[in-house]
XYZ file of C-alpha atoms in Angstrom:
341
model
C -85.982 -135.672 140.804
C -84.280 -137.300 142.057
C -81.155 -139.602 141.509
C -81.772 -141.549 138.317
C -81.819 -145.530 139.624
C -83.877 -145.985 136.778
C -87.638 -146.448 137.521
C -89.908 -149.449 136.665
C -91.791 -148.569 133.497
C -95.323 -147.248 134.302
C -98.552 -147.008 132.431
C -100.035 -144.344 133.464
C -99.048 -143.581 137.095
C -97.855 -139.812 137.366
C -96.951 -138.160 140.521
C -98.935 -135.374 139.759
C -102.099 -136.289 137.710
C -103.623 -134.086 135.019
C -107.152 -132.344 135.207
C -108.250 -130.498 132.981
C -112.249 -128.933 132.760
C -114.252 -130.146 129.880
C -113.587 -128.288 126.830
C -116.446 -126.708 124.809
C -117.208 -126.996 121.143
C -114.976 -123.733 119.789
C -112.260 -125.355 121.998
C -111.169 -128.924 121.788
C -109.000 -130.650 123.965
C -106.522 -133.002 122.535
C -105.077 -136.047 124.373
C -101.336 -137.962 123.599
C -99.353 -140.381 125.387
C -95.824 -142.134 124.235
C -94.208 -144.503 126.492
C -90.649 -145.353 127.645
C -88.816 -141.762 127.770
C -87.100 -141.371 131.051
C -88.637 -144.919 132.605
C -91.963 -143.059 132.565
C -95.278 -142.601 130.120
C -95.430 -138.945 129.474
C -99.139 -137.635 129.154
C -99.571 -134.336 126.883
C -103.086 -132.841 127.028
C -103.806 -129.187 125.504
C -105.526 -126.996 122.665
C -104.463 -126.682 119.227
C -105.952 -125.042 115.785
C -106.406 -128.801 114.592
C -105.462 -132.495 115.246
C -102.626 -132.006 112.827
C -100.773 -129.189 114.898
C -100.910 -131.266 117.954
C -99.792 -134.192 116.357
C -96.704 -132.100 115.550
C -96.402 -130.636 118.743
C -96.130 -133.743 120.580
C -94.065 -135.530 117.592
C -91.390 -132.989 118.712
C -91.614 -132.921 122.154
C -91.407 -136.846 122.185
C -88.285 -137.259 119.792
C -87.025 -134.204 121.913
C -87.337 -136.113 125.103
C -86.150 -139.174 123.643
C -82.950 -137.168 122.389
C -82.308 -136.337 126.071
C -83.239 -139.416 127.957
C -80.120 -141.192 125.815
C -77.907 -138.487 126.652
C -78.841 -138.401 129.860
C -78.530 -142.314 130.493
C -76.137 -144.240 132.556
C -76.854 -147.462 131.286
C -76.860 -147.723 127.798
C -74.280 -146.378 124.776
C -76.435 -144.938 121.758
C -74.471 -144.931 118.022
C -72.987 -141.778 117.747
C -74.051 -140.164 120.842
C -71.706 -139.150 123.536
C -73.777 -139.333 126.684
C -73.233 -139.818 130.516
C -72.430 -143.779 130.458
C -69.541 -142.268 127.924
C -68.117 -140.323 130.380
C -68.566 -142.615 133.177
C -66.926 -145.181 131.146
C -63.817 -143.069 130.667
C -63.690 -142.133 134.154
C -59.674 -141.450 134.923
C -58.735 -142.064 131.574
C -59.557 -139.402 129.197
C -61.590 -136.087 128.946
C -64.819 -136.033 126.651
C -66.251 -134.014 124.456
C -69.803 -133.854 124.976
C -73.105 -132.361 123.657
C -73.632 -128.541 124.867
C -77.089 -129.776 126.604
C -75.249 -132.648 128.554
C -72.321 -129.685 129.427
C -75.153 -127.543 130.600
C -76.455 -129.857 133.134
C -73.576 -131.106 133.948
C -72.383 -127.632 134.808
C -75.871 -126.376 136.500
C -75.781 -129.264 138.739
C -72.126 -128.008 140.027
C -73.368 -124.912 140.471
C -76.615 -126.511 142.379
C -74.546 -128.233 144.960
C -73.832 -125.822 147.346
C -77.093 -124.144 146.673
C -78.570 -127.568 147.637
C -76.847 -127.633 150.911
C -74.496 -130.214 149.643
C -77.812 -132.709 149.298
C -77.725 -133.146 145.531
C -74.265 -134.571 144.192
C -74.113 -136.094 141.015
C -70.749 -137.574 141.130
C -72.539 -139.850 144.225
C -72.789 -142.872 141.269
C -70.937 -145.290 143.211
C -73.359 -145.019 146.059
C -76.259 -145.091 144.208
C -75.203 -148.423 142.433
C -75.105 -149.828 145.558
C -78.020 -149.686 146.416
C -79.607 -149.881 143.179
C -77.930 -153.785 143.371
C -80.025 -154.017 146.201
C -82.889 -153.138 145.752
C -83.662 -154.454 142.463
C -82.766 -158.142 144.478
C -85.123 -157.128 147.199
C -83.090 -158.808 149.793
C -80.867 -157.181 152.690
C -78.795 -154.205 153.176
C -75.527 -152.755 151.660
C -72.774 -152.648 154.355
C -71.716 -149.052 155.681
C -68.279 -150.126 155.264
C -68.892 -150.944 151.397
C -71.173 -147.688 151.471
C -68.258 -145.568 152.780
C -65.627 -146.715 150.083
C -67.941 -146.498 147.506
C -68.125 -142.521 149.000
C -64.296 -141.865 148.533
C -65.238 -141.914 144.801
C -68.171 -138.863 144.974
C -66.677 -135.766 145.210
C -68.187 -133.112 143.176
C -64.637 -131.443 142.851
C -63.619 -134.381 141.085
C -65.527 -133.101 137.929
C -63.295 -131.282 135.453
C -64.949 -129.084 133.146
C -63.617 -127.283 129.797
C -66.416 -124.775 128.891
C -64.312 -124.005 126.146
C -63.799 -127.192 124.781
C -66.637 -128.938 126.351
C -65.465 -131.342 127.752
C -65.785 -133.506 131.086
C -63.421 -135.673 132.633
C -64.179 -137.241 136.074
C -60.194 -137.508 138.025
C -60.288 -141.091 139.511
C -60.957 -144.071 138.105
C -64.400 -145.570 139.308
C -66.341 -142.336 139.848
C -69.589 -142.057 137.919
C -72.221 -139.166 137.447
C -75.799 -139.577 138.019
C -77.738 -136.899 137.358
C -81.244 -138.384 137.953
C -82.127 -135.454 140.659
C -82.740 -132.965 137.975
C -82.349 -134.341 134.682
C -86.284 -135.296 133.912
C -87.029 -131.737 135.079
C -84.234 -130.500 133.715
C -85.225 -131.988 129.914
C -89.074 -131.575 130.283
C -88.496 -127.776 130.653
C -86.175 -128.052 127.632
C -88.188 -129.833 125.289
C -91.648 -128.162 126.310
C -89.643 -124.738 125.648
C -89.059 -125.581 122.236
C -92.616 -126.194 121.561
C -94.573 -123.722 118.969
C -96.583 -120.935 120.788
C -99.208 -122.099 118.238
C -100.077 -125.162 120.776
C -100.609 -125.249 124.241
C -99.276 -128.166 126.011
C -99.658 -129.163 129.936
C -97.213 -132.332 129.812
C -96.280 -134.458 133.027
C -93.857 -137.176 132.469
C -93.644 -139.096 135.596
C -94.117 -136.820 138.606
C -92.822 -134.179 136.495
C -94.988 -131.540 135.287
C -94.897 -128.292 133.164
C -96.813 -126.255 130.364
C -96.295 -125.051 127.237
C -97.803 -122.292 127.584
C -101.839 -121.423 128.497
C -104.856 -121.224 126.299
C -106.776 -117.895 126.254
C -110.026 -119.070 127.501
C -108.463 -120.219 130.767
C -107.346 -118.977 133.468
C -105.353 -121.819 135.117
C -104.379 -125.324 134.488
C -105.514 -127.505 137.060
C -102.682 -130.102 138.905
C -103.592 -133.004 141.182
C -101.199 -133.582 143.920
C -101.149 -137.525 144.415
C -102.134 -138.887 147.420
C -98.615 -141.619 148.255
C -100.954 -143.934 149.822
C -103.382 -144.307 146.948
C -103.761 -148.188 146.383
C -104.721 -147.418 142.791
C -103.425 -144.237 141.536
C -105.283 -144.361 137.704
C -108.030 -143.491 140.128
C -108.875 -139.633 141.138
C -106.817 -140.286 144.352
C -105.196 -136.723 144.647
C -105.027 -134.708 148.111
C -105.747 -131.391 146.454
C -105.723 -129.896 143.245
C -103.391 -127.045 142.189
C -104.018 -123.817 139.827
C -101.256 -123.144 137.662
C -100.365 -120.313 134.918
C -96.794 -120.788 134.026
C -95.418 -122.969 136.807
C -93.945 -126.228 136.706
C -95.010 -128.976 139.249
C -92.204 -131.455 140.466
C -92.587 -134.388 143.344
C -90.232 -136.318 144.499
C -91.539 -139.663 146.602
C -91.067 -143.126 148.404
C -93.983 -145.064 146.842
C -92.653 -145.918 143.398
C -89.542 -146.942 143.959
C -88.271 -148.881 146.685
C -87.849 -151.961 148.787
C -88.662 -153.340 152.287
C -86.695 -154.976 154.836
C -88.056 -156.594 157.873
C -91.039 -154.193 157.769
C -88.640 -150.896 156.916
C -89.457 -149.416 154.144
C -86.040 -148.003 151.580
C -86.684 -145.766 148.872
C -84.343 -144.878 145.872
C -83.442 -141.412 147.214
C -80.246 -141.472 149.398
C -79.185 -138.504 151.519
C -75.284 -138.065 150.417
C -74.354 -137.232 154.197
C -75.946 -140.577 155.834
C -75.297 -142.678 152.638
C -78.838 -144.356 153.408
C -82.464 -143.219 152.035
C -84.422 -140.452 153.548
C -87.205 -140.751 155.473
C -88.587 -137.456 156.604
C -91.454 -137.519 154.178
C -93.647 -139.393 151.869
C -93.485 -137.095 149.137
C -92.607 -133.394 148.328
C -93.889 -130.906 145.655
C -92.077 -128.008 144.411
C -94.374 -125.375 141.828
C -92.286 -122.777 140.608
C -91.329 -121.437 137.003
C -88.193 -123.561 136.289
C -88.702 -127.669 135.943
C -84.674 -128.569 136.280
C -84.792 -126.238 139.547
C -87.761 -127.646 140.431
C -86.390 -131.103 140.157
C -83.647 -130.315 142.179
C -85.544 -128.551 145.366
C -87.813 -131.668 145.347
C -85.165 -133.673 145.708
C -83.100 -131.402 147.961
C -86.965 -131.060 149.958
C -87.309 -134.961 150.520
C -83.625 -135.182 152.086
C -83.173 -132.272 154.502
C -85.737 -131.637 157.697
C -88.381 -129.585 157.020
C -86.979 -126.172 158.212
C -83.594 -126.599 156.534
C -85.943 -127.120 153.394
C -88.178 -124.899 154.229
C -85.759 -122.135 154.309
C -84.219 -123.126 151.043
C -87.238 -122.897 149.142
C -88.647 -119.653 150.362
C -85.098 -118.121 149.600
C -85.930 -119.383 146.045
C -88.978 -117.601 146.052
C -91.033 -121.148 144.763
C -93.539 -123.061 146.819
C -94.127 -126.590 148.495
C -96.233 -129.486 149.640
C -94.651 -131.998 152.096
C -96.476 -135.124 152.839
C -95.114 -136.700 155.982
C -95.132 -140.114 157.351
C -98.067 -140.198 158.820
C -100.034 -138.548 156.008
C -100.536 -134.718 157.170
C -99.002 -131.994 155.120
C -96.731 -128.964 155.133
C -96.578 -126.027 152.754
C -95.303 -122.817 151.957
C -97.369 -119.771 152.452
C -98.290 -119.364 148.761
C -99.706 -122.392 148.816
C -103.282 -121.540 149.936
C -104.019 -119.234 147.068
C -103.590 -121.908 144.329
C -105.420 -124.446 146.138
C -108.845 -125.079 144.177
C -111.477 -124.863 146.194
């Protein structure tokens, strides 16, 4: 949630681990995983009427999330889709048409910047390449001087949008969107949406989690918050679980992705003001009812100081975890009364 430099392919390591209580015999608990769909494996536990309706379930949400992960891509063209690398590749040439769920987001996220105190931009591409370059070689640091040209290509106002048309057309030449702050969040919420009421889902794909809705017979769903400093997180390594109704859990980190030079320690999210990664915290959490917004504020969380965030996410009415450096925590009021005890 986070600017999409796109993350090593994991197993099984989620941000937020799923627990869920053992399920009795008139309620059974089914388990699904698919791999490679946003960089991450997405884990879908919940209750169904029989094997058969889950299997469904999570057949839809998958080629759902798959559907989004190419549009959302800056990598890779797809046959017939029109998705980001398409209109980064046609950057100060030509407007282009795009699907309405790639307008949407595109469109949110304007709207988002100011809200985010200018710390999300997704026209900051040309930064972010940088020191994506670098990081996947492991070795040194990208030049301000390189960083600060590369900026003269990021601003937000630079985005042209046609809502009636829908199209997008980025003005200069050499700008490129990334909209890897919100768009796992953003298409988790979407795709668990569109699941059948018949099923209940909890599904976290990669530090992003949300439900479809809750069974009946329970009263929460139950969210680990990992620990960052976990040396094995398939392990029960989680500071404190979370209950959860309806909300979305989103956390943004430093211990996934990043790189380390002469003993300093770079992650992949960069603060568009400095040009360099942020440091205030390990990791922050965001539970609220919206996963793109919740995306966004745990990105927006990780980059400003804690008040500045603080503020921000109160005025949003959601709540927050941060983990700082040296392993204590912050949170929100509300925090305490989903806490499991």
């Amino acid at each position: 949630m986070l600017y999409m430099l796109r993350k090593i392919l994991l197993t099984f390591c989620v941000s937020a681990m799923l627990i869920l209580c053992s399920c009795t015999e008139e309620h059974v608990k089914y388990t699904a995983s698919f791999v490679d769909v946003f960089d991450s494996t997405v884990t879908v536990v919940g209750y169904a009427d029989n094997q058969e309706a889950f299997d469904k379930a999570v057949t839809t949400l998958k080629g759902r999330m798959t559907y989004l992960d190419n549009l959302y891509d800056i990598y890779n063209n797809y046959d017939s889709l029109i998705n980001i690398k398409t209109v980064n590749d046609n950057a100060g040439k030509v407007a282009v048409a795009v699907p309405q769920e790639l307008f949407d987001l595109i469109k949110q996220s304007i709207e988002w910047y100011d809200y985010s105190h200018e710390a999300v931009n997704i026209a900051i591409g040309p930064v972010l390449r940088i020191w994506h370059d670098f990081r996947e070689s492991g070795e040194g640091l990208p030049e301000m001087s390189e960083l600060e040209e590369a900026k003269k290509l990021c601003n937000i106002k630079d985005i042209i949008l046609d809502e009636k048309n829908l199209t997008v057309f980025l003005a200069k030449e050499g700008m490129s969107l990334d909209v890897g702050a919100v768009a796992k969040g953003y298409a988790t919420g979407l795709a668990v949406s569109e699941v059948s009421d018949d099923v209940q889902l909890l599904v976290s794909a990669g530090g992003n989690v949300a439900p479809s809705g809750l069974p009946s017979f329970r009263d929460n769903w139950n969210v680990g918050i990992q620990d960052p400093d976990a040396e094995n997180p398939l392990e029960d390594t989680n500071l404190f679980l979370l209950k959860t109704t309806s909300e979305c859990v989103v956390t943004s980190g430093d211990y996934q992705r990043y790189y380390t030079v002469n003993g300093v320690r770079y992650c992949h999210i960069i603060d568009p003001k400095t040009l360099f990664p942020s440091n205030y915290f390990r990791a922050v959490t965001i539970i609220g009812p919206d996963s793109g917004l919740c995306d966004l504020l745990s990105t927006t969380a990780f980059i400003l100081p804690y008040e500045e965030g603080l503020e921000l996410i109160n005025k949003a009415g959601y709540n927050a975890v941060w983990v700082l450096p040296d392993g204590t925590t912050k949170m929100t009021d509300g925090i305490q009364d989903l806490i499991v005890e």
